[in-house]
PDB file of C-alpha atoms in Angstrom:
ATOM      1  CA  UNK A1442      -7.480 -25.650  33.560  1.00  0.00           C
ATOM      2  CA  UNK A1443      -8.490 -23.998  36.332  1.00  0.00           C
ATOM      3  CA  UNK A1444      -7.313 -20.622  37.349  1.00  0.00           C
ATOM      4  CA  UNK A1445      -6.796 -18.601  40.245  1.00  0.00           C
ATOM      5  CA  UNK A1446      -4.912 -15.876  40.473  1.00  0.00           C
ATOM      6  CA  UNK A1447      -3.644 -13.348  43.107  1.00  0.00           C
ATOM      7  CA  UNK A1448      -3.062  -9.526  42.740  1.00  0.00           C
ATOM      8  CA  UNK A1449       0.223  -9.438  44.000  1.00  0.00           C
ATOM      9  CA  UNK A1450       3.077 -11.772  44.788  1.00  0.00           C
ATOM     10  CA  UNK A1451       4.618  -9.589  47.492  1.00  0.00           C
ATOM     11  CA  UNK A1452       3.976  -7.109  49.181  1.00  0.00           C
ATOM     12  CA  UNK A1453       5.359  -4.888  52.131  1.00  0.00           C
ATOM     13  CA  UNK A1454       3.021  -2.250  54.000  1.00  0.00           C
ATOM     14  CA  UNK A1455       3.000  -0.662  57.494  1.00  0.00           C
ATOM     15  CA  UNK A1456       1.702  -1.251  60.561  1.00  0.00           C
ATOM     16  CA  UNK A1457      -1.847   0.151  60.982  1.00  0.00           C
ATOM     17  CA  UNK A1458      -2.299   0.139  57.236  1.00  0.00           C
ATOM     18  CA  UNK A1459      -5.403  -1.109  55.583  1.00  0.00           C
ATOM     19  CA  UNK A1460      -4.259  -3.863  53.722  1.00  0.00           C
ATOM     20  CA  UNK A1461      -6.852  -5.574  50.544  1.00  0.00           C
ATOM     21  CA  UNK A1462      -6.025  -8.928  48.654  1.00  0.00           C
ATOM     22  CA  UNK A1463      -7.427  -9.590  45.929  1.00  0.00           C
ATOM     23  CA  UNK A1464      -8.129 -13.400  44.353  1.00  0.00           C
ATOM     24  CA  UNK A1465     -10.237 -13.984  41.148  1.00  0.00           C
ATOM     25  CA  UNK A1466     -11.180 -17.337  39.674  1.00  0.00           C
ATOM     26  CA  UNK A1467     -12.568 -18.251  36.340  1.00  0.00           C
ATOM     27  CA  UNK A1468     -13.846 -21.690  36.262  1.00  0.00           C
ATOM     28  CA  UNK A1469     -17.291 -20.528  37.632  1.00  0.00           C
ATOM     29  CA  UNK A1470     -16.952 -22.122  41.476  1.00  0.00           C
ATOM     30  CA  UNK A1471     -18.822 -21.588  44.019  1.00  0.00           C
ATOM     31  CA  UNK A1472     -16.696 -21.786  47.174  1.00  0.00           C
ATOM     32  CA  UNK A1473     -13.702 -19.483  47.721  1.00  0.00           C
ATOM     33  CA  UNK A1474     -11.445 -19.476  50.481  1.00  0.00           C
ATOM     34  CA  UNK A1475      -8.381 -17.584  52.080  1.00  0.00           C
ATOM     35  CA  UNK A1476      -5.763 -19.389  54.286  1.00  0.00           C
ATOM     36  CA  UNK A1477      -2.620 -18.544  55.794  1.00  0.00           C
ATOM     37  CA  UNK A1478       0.625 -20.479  55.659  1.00  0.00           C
ATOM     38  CA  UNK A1479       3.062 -20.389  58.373  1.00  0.00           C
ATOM     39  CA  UNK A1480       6.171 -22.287  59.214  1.00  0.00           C
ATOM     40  CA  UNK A1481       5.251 -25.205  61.625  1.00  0.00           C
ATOM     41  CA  UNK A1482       1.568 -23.771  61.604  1.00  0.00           C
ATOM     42  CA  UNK A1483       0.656 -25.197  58.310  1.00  0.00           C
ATOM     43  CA  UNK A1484      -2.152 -23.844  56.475  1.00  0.00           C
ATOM     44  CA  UNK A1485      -4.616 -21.886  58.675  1.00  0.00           C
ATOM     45  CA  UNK A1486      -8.159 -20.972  57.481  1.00  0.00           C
ATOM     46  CA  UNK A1487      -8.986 -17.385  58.076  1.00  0.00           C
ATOM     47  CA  UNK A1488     -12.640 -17.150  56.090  1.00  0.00           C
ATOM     48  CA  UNK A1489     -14.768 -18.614  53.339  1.00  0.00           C
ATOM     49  CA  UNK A1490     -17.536 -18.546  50.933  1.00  0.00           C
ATOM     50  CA  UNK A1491     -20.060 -20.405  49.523  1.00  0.00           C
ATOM     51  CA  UNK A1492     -21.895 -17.825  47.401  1.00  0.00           C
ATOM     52  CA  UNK A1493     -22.033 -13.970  46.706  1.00  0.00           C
ATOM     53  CA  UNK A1494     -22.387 -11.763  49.718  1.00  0.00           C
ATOM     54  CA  UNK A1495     -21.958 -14.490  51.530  1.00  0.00           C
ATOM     55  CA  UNK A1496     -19.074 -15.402  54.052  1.00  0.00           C
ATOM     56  CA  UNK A1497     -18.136 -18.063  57.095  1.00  0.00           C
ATOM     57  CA  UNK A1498     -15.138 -17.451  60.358  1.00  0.00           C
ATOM     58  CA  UNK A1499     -12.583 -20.016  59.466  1.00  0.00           C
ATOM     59  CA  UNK A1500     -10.591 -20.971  62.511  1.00  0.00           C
ATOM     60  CA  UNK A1501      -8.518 -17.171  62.375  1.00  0.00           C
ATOM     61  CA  UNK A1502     -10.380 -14.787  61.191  1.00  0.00           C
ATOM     62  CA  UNK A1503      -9.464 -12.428  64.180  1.00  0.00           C
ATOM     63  CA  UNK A1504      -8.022  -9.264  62.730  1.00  0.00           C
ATOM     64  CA  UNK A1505      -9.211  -9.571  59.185  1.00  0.00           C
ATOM     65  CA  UNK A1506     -12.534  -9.401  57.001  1.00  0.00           C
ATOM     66  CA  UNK A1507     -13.762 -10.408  53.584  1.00  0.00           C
ATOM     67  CA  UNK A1508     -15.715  -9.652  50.998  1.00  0.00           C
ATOM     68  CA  UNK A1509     -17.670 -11.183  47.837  1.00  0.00           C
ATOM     69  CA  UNK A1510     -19.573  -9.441  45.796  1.00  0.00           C
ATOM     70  CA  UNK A1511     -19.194 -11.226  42.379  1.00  0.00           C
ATOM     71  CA  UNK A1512     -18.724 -14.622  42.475  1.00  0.00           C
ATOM     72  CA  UNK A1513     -15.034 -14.922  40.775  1.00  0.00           C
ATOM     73  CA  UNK A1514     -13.660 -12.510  43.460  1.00  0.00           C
ATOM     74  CA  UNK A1515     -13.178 -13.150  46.856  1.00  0.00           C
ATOM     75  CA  UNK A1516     -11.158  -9.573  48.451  1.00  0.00           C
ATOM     76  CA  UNK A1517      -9.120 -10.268  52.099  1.00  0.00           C
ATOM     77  CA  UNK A1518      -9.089  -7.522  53.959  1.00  0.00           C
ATOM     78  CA  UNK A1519      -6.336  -6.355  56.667  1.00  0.00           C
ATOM     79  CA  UNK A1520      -8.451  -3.134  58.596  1.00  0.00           C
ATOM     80  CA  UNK A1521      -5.117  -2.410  60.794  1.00  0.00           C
ATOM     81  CA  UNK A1522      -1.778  -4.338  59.682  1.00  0.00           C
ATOM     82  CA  UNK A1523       0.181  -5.785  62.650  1.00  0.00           C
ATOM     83  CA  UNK A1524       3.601  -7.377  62.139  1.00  0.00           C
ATOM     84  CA  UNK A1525       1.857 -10.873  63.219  1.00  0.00           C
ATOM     85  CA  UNK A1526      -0.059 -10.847  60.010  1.00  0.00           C
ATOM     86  CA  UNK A1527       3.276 -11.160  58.470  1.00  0.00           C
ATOM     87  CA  UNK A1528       2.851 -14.615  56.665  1.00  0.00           C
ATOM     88  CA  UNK A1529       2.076 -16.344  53.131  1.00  0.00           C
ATOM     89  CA  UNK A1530      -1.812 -15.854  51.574  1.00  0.00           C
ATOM     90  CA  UNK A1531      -3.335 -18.529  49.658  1.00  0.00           C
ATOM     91  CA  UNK A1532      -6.671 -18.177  48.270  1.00  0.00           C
ATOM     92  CA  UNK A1533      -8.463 -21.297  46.930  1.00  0.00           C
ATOM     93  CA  UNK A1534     -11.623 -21.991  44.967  1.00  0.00           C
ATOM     94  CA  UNK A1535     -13.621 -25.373  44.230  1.00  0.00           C
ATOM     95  CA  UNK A1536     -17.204 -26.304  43.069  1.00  0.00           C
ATOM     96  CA  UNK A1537     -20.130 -26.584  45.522  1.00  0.00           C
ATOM     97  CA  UNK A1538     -21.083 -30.570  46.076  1.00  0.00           C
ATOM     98  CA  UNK A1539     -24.542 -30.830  47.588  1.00  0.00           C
ATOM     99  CA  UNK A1540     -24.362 -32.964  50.615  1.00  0.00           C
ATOM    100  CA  UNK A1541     -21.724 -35.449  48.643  1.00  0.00           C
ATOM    101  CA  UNK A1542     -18.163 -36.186  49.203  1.00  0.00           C
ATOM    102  CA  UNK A1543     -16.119 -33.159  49.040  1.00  0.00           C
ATOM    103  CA  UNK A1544     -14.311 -31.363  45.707  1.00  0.00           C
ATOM    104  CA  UNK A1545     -10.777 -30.377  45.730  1.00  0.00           C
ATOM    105  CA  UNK A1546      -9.399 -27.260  45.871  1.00  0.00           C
ATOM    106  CA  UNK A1547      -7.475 -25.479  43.552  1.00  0.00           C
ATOM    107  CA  UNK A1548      -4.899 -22.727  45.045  1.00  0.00           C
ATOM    108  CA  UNK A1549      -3.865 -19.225  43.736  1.00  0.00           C
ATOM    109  CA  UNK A1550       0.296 -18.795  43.761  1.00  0.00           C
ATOM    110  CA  UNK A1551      -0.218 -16.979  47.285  1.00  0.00           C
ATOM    111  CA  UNK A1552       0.982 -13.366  48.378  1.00  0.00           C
ATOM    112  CA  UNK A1553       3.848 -12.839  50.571  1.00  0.00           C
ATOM    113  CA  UNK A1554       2.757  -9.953  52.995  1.00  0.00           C
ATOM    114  CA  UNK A1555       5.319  -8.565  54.896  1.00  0.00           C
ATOM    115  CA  UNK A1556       4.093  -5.928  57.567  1.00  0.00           C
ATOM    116  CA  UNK A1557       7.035  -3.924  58.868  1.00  0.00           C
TER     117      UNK A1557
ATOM    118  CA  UNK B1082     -10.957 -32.182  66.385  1.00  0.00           C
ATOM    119  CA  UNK B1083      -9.710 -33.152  63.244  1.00  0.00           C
ATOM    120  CA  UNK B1084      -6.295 -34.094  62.793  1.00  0.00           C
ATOM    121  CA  UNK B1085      -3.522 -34.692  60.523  1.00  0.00           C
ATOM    122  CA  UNK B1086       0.039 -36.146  60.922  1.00  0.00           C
ATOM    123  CA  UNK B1087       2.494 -36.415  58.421  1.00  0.00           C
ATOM    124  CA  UNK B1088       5.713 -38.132  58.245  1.00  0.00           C
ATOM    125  CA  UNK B1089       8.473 -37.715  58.247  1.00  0.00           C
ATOM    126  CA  UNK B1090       8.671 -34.200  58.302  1.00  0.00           C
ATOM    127  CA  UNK B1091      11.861 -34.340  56.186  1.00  0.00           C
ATOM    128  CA  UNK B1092      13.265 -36.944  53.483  1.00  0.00           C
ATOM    129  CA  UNK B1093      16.175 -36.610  51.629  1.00  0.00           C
ATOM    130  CA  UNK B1094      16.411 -39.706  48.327  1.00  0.00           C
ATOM    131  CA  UNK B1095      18.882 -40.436  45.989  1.00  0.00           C
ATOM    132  CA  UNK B1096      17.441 -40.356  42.309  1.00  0.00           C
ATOM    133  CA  UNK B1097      15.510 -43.845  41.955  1.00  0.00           C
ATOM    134  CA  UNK B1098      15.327 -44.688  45.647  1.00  0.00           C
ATOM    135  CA  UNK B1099      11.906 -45.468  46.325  1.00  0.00           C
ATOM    136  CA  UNK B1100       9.941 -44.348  49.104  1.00  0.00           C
ATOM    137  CA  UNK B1101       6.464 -43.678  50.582  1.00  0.00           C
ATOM    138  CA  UNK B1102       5.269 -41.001  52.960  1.00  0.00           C
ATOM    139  CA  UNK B1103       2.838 -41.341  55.455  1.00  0.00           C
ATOM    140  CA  UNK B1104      -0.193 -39.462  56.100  1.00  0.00           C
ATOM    141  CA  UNK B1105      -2.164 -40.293  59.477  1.00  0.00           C
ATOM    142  CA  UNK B1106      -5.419 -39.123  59.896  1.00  0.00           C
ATOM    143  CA  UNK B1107      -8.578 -38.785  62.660  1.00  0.00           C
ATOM    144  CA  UNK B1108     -11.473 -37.437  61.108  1.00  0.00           C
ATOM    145  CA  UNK B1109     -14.847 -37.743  62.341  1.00  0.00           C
ATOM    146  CA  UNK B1110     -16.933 -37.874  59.027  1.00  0.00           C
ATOM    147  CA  UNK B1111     -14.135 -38.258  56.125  1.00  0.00           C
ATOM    148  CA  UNK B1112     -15.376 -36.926  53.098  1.00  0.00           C
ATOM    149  CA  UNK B1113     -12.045 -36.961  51.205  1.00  0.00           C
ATOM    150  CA  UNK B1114      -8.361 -37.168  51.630  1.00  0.00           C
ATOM    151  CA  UNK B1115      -6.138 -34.983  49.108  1.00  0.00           C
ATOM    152  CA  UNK B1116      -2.759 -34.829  48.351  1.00  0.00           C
ATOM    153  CA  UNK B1117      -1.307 -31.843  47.168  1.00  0.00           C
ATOM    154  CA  UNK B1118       2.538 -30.882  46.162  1.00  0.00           C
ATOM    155  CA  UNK B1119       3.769 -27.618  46.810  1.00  0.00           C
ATOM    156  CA  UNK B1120       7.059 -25.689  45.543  1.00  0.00           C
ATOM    157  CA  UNK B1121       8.720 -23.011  47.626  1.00  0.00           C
ATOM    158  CA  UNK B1122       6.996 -19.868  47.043  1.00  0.00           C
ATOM    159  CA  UNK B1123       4.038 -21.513  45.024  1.00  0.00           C
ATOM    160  CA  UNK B1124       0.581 -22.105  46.161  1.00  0.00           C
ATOM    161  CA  UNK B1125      -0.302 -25.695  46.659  1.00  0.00           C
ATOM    162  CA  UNK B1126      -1.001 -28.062  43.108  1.00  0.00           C
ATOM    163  CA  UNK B1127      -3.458 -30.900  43.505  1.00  0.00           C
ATOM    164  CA  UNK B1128      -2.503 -34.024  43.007  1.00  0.00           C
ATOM    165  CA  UNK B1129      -5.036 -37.047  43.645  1.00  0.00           C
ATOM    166  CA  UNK B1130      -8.705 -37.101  45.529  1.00  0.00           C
ATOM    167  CA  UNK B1131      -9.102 -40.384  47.613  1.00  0.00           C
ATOM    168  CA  UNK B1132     -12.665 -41.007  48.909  1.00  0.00           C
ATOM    169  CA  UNK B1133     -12.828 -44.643  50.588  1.00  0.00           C
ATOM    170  CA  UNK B1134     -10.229 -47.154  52.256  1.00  0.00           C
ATOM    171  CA  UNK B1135      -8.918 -49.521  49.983  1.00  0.00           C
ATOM    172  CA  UNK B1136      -9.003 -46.673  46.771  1.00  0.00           C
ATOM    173  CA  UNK B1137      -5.755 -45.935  44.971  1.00  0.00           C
ATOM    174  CA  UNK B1138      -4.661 -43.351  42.658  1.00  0.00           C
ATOM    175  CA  UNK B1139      -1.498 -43.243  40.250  1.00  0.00           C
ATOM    176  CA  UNK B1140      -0.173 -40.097  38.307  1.00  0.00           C
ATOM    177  CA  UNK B1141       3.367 -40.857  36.526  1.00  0.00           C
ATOM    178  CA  UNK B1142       5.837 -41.888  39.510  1.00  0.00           C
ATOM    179  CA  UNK B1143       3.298 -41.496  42.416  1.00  0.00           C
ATOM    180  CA  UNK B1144       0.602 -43.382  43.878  1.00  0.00           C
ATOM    181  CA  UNK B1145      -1.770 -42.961  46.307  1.00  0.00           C
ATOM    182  CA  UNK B1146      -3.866 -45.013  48.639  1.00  0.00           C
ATOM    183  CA  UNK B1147      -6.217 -44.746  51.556  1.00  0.00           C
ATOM    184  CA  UNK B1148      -6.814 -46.965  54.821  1.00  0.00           C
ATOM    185  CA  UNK B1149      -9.751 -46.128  57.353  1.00  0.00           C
ATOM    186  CA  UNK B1150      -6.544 -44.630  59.409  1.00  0.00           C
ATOM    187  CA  UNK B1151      -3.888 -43.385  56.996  1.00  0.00           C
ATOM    188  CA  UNK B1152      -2.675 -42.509  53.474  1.00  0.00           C
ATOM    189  CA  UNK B1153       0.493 -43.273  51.777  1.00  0.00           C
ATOM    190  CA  UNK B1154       2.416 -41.450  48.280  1.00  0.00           C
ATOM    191  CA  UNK B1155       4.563 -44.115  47.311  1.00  0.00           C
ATOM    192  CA  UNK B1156       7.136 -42.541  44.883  1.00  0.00           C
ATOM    193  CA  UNK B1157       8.619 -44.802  42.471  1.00  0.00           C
ATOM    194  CA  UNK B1158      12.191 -44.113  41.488  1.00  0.00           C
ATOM    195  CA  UNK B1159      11.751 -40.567  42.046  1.00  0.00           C
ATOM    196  CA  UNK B1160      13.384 -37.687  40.288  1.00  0.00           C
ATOM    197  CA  UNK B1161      15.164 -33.736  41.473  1.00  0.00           C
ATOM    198  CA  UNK B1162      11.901 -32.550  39.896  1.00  0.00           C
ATOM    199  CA  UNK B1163       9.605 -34.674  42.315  1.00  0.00           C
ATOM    200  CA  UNK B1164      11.185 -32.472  45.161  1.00  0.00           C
ATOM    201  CA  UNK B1165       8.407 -30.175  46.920  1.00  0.00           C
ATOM    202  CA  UNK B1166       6.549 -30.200  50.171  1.00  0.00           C
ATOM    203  CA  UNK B1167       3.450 -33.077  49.732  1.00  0.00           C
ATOM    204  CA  UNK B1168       0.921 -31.975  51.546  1.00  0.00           C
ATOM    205  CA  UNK B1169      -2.350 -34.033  52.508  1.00  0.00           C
ATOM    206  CA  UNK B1170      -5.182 -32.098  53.913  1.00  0.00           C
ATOM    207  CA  UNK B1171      -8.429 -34.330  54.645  1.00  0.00           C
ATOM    208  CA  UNK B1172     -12.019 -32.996  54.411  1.00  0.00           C
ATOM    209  CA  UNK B1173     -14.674 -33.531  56.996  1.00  0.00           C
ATOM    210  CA  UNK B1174     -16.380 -30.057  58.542  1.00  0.00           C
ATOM    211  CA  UNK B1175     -13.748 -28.802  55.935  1.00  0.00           C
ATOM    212  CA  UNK B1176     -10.020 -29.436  55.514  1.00  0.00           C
ATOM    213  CA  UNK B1177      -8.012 -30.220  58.008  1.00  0.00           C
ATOM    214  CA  UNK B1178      -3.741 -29.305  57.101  1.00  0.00           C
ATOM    215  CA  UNK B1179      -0.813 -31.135  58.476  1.00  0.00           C
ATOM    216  CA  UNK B1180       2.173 -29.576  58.528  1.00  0.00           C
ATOM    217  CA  UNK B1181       3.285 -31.393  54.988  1.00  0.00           C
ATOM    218  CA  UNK B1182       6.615 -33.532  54.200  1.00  0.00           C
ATOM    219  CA  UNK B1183       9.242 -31.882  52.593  1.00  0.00           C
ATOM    220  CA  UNK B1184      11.173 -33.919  50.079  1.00  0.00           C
ATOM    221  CA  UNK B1185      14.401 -33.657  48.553  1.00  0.00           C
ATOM    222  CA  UNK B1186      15.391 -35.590  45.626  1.00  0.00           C
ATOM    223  CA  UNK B1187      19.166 -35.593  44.774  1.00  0.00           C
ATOM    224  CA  UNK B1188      20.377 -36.309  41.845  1.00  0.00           C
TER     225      UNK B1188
END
């Protein structure tokens, strides 16, 4: 079964903190992604990758930055916590398809950040 | 832009009441629709991969199917444990999230 898995379940920091999540996978995929998950927002994309050192804006990536430099870990990165980052994280990994239809993703159990 | 819809936001069943939810979709280039199920608190678990109108997918009391417009999960004399938030993101420039239906099953 695939795996991914998230370095912490919650977490609380301050305002102005910098802020790292960590998600590692082990089944070898290519892609990794991080998303946000709000109420009535749904799932948001904030960045993705499809190899090491490599990395694509999502839709919000305003406020945050990412990094990959092996290709089971994919690190978030809050460089100044604000109290609007306050949400749920979900990473996600799947395999690379070239040009064909696309492959699911599989989810870590997501991080609750709280930013006070 | 890509869009999803789901509905209803909310269903509440009785244990073995039968139901289906609805996910509508516009999507220029579909390369997939997925369902997914998620529990409070939990990241999202995938559930079935439709490709094409007219494909279908069962797993245990669900099932799955596609039109060129919109999916359905019928559930089939669901149980409490079938309760979660079914999600159904589809996959063109990459996936596109609704805002999910969250459904209670009481026993």
């Amino acid at each position: 079964d695939v795996k991914v898995t998230q370095s912490s379940r919650y977490l609380v920091k301050r305002t102005g903190e910098k802020v790292f999540l960590e998600c590692v996978q082990d089944m070898d995929h290519e892609n990794m992604f991080w998303y946000r998950q709000d109420p009535g927002l749904g799932l948001r994309l904030i960045y993705f990758s499809y190899d090491v050192k490599m990395k694509e804006k999502g839709d919000i990536p305003e406020g945050y930055s990412v990094s990959r430099e092996k290709k089971e870990r994919f690190s978030l990165i809050l460089e100044s916590a604000s109290t609007n980052q306050t949400s749920m994280y979900l990473c996600a990994s799947s395999f690379l398809l070239a040009g064909g239809p696309e492959d699911e993703q599989f989810f870590g159990p997501g991080t609750r950040l709280t930013v006070l | 832009e890509d869009q999803v819809t789901q509905s209803p936001e909310a269903l509440r069943l009785q244990e073995g009441e039968s139901s289906s939810l609805n996910c509508s979709y516009t999507v220029s280039g579909l390369r997939g629709l997925f369902w997914y199920r998620q529990d409070p608190g939990k990241g999202p678990e995938f559930l079935f991969t439709l490709y094409s109108a007219g494909e279908e997918k069962e797993k245990e009391r669900l099932k799955a199917t596609l039109t060129k417009k919109e999916s359905f999960l019928h559930i089939t004399a669901p149980k409490p444990e079938d309760s979660a938030t079914y999600l159904c993101p589809t996959s063109g420039s990459r996936l596109t999230f609704g805002e999910g239906t969250q459904l209670t099953v009481n026993p």
